[in-house]
Coordinates of C-alpha atoms and ligand atoms in Angstrom, one line a residue:
X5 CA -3.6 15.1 -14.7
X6 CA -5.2 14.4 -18.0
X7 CA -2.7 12.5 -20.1
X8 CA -1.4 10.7 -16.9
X9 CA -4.9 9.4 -15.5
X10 CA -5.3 5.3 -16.1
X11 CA -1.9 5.5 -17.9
X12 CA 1.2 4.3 -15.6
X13 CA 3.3 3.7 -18.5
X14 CA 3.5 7.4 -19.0
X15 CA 4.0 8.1 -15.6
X16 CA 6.9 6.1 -15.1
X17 CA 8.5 7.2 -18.3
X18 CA 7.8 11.1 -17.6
X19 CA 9.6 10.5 -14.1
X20 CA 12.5 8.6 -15.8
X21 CA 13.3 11.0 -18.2
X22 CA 12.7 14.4 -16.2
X23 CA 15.7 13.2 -14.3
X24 CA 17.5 11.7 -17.3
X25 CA 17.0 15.2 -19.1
X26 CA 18.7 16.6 -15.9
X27 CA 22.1 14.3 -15.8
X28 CA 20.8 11.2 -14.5
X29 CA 21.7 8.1 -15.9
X30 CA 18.7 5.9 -16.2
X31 CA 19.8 2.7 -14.5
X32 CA 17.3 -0.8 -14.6
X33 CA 15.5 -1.9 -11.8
X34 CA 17.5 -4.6 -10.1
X35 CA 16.3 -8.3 -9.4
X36 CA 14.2 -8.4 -6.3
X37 CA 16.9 -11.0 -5.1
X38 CA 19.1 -8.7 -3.9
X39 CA 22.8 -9.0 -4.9
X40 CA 25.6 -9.4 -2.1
X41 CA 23.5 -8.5 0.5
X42 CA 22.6 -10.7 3.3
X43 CA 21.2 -8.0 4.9
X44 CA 18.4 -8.0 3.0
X45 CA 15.5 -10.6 2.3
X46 CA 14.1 -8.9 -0.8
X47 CA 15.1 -5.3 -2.7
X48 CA 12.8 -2.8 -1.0
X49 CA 13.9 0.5 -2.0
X50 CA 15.4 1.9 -4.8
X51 CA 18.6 3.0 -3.4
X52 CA 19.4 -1.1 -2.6
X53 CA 21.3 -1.0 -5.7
X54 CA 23.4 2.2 -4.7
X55 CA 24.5 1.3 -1.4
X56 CA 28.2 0.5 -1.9
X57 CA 27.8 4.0 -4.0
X58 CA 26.7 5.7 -1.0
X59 CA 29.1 4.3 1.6
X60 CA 32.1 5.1 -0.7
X61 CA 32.8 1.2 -1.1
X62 CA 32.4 1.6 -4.7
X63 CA 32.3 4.7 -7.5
X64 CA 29.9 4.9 -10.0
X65 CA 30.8 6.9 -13.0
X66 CA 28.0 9.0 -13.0
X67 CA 27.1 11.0 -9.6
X68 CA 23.0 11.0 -10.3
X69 CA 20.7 8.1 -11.2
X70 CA 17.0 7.4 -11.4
X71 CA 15.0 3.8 -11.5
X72 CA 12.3 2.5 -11.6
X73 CA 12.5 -0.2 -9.2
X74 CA 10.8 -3.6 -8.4
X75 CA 10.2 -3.9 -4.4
X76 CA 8.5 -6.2 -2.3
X77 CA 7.9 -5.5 1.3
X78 CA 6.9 -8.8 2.7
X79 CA 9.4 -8.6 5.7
X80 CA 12.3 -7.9 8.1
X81 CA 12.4 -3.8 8.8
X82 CA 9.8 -2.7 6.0
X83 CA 6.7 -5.0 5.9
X84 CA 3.7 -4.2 4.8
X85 CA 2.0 -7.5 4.7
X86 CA -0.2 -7.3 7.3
X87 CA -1.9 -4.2 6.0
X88 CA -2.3 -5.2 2.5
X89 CA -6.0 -5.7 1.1
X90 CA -6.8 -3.5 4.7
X91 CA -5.5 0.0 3.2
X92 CA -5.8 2.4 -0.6
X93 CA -2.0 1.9 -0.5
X94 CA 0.0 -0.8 1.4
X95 CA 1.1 -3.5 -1.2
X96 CA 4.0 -6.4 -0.8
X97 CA 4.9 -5.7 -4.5
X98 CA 5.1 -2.2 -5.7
X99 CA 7.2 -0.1 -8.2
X100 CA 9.4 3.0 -6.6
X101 CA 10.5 5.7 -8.6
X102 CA 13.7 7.0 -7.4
X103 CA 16.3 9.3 -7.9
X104 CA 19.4 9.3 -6.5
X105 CA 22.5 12.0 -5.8
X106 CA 25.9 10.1 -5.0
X107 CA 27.7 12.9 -3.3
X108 CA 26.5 15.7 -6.1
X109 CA 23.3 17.8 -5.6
X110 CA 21.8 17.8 -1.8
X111 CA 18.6 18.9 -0.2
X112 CA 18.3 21.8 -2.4
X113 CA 18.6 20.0 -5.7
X114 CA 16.4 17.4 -4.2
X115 CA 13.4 19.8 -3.0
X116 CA 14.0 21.4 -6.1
X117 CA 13.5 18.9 -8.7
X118 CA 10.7 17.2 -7.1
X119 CA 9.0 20.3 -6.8
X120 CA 9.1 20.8 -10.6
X121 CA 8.1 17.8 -11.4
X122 CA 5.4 17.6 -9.2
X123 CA 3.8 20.9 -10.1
X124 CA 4.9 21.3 -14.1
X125 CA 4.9 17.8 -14.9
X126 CA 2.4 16.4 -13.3
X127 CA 0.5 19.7 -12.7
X128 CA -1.2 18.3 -9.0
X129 CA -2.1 21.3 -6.8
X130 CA 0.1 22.7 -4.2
X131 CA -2.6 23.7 -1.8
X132 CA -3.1 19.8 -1.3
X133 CA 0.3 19.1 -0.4
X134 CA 1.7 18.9 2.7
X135 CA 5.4 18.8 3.6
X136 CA 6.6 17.0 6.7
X137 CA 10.5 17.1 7.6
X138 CA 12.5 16.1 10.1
X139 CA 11.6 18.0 13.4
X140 CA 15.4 19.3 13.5
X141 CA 15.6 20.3 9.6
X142 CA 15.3 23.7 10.1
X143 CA 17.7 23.9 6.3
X144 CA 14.8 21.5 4.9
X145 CA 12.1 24.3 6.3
X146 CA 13.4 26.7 4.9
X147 CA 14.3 25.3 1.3
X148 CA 10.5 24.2 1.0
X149 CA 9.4 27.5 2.3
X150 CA 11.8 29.6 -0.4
X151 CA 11.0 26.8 -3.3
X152 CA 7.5 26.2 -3.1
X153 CA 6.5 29.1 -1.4
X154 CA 3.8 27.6 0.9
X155 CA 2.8 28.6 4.2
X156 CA 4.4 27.6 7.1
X157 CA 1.2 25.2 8.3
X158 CA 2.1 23.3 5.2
X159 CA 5.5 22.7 6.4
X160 CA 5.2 20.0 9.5
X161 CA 8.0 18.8 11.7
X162 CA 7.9 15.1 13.2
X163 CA 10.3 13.0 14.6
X164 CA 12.3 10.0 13.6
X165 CA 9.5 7.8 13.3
X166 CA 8.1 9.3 10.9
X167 CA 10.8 11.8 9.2
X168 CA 14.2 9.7 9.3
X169 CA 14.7 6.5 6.8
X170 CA 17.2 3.7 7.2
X171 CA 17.2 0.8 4.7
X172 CA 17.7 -1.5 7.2
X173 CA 19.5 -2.6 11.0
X174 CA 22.4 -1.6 9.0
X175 CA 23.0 0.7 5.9
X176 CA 22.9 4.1 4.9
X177 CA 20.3 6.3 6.7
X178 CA 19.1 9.7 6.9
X179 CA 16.5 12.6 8.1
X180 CA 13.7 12.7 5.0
X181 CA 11.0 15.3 3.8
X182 CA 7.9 13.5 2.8
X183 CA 5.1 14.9 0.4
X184 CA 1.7 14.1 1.3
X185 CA -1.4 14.7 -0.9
X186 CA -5.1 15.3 0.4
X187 CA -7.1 12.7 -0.8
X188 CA -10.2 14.4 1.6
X189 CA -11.8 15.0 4.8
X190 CA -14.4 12.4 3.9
X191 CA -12.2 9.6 3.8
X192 CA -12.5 7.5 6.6
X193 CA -10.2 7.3 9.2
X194 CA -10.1 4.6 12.3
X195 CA -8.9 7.6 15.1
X196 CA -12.3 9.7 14.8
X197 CA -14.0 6.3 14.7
X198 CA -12.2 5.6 18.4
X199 CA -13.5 9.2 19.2
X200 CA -9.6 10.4 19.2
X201 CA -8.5 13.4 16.4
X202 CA -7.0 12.3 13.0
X203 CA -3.5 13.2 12.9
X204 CA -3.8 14.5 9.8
X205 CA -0.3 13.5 7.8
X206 CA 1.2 11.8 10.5
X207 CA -2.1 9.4 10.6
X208 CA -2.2 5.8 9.5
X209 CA -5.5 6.6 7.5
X210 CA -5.6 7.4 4.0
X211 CA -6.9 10.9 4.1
X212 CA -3.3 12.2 3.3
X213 CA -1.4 10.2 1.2
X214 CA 2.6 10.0 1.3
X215 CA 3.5 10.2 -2.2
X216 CA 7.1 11.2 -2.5
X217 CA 10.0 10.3 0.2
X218 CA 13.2 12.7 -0.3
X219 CA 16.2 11.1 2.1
X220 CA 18.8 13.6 2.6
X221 CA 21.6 10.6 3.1
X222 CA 24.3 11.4 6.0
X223 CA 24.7 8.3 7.9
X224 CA 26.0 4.4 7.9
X225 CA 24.3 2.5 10.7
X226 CA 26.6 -0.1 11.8
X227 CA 25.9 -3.8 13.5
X228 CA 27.2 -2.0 17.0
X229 CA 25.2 0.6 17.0
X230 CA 27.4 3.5 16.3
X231 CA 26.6 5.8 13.3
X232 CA 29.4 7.1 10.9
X233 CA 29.3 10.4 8.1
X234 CA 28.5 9.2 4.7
X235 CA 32.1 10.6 2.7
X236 CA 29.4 12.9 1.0
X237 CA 25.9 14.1 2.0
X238 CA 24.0 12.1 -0.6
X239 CA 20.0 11.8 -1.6
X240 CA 17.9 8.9 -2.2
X241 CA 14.4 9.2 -3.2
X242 CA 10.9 6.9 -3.2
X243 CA 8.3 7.5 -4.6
X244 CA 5.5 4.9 -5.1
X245 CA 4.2 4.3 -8.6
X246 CA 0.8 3.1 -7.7
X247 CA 0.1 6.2 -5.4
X248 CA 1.0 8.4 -7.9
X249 CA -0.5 6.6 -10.2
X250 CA -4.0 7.0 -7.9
X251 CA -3.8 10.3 -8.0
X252 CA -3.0 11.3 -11.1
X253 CA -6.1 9.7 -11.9
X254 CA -8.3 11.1 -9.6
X255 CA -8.8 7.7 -7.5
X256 CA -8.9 7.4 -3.9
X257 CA -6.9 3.9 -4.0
X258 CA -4.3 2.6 -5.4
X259 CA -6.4 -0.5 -6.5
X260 CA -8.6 1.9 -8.9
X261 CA -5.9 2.1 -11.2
X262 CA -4.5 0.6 -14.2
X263 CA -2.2 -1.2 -12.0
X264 CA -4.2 -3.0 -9.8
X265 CA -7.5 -3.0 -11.1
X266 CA -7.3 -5.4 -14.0
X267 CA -6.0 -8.3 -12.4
X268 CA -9.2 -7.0 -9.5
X269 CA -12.0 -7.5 -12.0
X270 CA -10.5 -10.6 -13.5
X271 CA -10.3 -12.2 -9.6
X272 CA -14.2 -11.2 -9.4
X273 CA -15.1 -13.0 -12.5
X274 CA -13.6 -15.7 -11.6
X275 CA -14.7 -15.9 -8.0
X276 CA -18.3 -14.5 -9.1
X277 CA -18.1 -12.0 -6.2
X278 CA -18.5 -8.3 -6.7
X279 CA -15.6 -5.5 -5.9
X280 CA -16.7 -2.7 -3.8
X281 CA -14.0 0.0 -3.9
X282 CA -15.3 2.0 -0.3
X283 CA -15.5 -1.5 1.8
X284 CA -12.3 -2.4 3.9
X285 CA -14.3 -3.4 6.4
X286 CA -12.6 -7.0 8.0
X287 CA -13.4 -10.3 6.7
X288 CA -14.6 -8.5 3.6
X289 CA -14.8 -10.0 -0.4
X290 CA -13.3 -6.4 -1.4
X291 CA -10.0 -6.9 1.3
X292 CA -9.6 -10.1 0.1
X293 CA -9.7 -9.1 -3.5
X294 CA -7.1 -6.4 -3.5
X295 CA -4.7 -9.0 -1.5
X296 CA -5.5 -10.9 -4.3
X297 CA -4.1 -8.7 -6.7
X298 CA -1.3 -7.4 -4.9
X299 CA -0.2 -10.9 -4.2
X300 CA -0.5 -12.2 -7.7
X301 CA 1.6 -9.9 -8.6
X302 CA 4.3 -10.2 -6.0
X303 CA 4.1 -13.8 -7.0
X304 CA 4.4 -13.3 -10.7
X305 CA 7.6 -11.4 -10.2
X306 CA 9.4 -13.1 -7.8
X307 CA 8.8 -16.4 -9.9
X308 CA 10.6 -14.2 -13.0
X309 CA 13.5 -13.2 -10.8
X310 CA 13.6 -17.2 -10.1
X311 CA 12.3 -17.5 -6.4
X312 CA 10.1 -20.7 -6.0
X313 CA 8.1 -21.3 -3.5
X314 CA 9.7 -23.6 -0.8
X315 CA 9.4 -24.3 3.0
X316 CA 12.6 -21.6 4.1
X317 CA 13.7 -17.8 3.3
X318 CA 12.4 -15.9 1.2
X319 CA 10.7 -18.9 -1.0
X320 CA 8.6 -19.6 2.5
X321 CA 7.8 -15.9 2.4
X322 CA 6.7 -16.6 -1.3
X323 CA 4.5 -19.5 -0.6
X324 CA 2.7 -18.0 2.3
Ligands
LIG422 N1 14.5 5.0 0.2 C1 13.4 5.9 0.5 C2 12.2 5.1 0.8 O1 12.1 3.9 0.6 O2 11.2 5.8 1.2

């Protein structure tokens, strides 16, 4: 973890060119005004970009990319709005490192790389990984079993809610394989505290943290409903920069790092209060201060890719 701790730079640069030293062409982050889509309030994936790619409605010269990629989640089917400031890791502006296969490598390849990057790179611990997958993958099972070579209790099978990924109503969709990380047992979560059992990676608390989503890409929703066969299986990933970011530096939140927690302590200078990174508890100075920073930066880079805010779309979102 050393060189990585309290340095994002490096990490997103060590992602970018692991898959560029494996054939991906390293392709900018899009605006967060997304292009030609209407479907779409802001870009909140990385594979926004790649959709025509996916759906066969446009070829790409290259079949394998990787970004870094602007997001905000601020509304329509992904929004974490409500839980930001409340959580270690819900944010309306974050960074998602992706890479994507356009009908060339497939849940192998995908399992595969993130596995070496995971445990060479970035050297974090298997034994605090979990692997959930789609709760008919048995293909996915059996790659992470043969790859990783954990035992089957760290392989867990959940159902669409949790293990299958669409970008939106409409769009290119998929069963996913998420990696979770133990942050601990002693981290707090609201289920025990209602006298129910903490459902360990499937929970909403932060004891296990999804780092890394791997979408084996099969499907177009369309408006009626009906879902059609991509022209080739295809894989989009996302994984969260300020996650990894937390820990690869040994931090419990997101807001601990270099990230978040500059623009933190300048917000508690100015407002002469003092952050306290264990309280979440409601009406708190500490939730307030990480909305704070989550939503001055959301702000600051939605003003750069020219939204203003105004009294409709995504400028009201902007203003609020
Ligand atoms: N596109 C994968 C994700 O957003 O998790």
């Amino acid at each position: 973890m050393g060189e990585f701790a309290n340095n994002s730079r490096a990490i997103r640069r060590a992602f970018l060119d692991f898959f560029a030293s494996r054939g991906h062409e390293e392709v900018a982050s899009s605006s967060l005004v997304p292009e030609n889509d209407p479907t779409l309030l802001f870009a909140n994936a990385g594979m926004n970009q790649f959709k025509d790619a996916f759906t066969g409605k446009a070829t790409r010269h290259r079949s394998r990319a990787t970004t870094a990629q602007k997001c905000v989640r601020a509304g329509g089917k992904h929004n974490d709005l409500d839980n930001v400031g409340r959580t270690a890791r819900h944010h309306t502006f974050f960074e998602m490192l992706g890479n994507f296969s356009f009908g060339d490598y497939f849940k192998e390849g995908a399992i595969t790389f993130a596995h070496e990057l995971l445990t060479d790179v970035f050297a974090l611990p298997i034994a605090r990984m979990v692997f959930t997958i789609h709760e008919s993958d048995d293909d996915a099972a059996a790659l992470w079993k043969k790859i990783s070579g954990v035992p089957d209790r760290q392989i867990i099978r959940l159902g669409d809610k949790d293990n299958f990924w669409a970008m939106g109503e409409t769009g290119p969709c998929g069963p996913c394989t998420e990696i979770h990380f133990h942050q601990g047992d002693d981290v707090p979560c609201s289920e025990e505290f209602a006298g129910r059992k903490c459902q360990g990676p499937a929970c909403d608390c932060d004891r296990w943290i999804e780092i890394w989503n791997l979408v084996f890409m099969q499907f177009e929703q369309r408006e009626d409903k009906s879902r059609i066969a991509l022209p080739k299986p295809s894989v989009d990933t996302g994984m969260g920069l300020e996650r990894l970011a937390a820990v690869l530096g040994g931090k419990r939140s997101n807001y601990e790092t270099d990230l978040l927690s500059p623009i933190i302590a300048a917000a508690a200078v100015r407002a002469k209060k003092t952050f306290v990174p264990s309280d979440y508890s409601d009406g708190s100075v500490s939730v307030s201060l990480r909305a704070i920073a989550d939503h001055a930066r959301a702000t600051a880079f939605l003003i750069a890719d020219g939204v203003f805010p105004e009294k409709t779309g995504r400028e009201y979102v902007l203003r609020r």
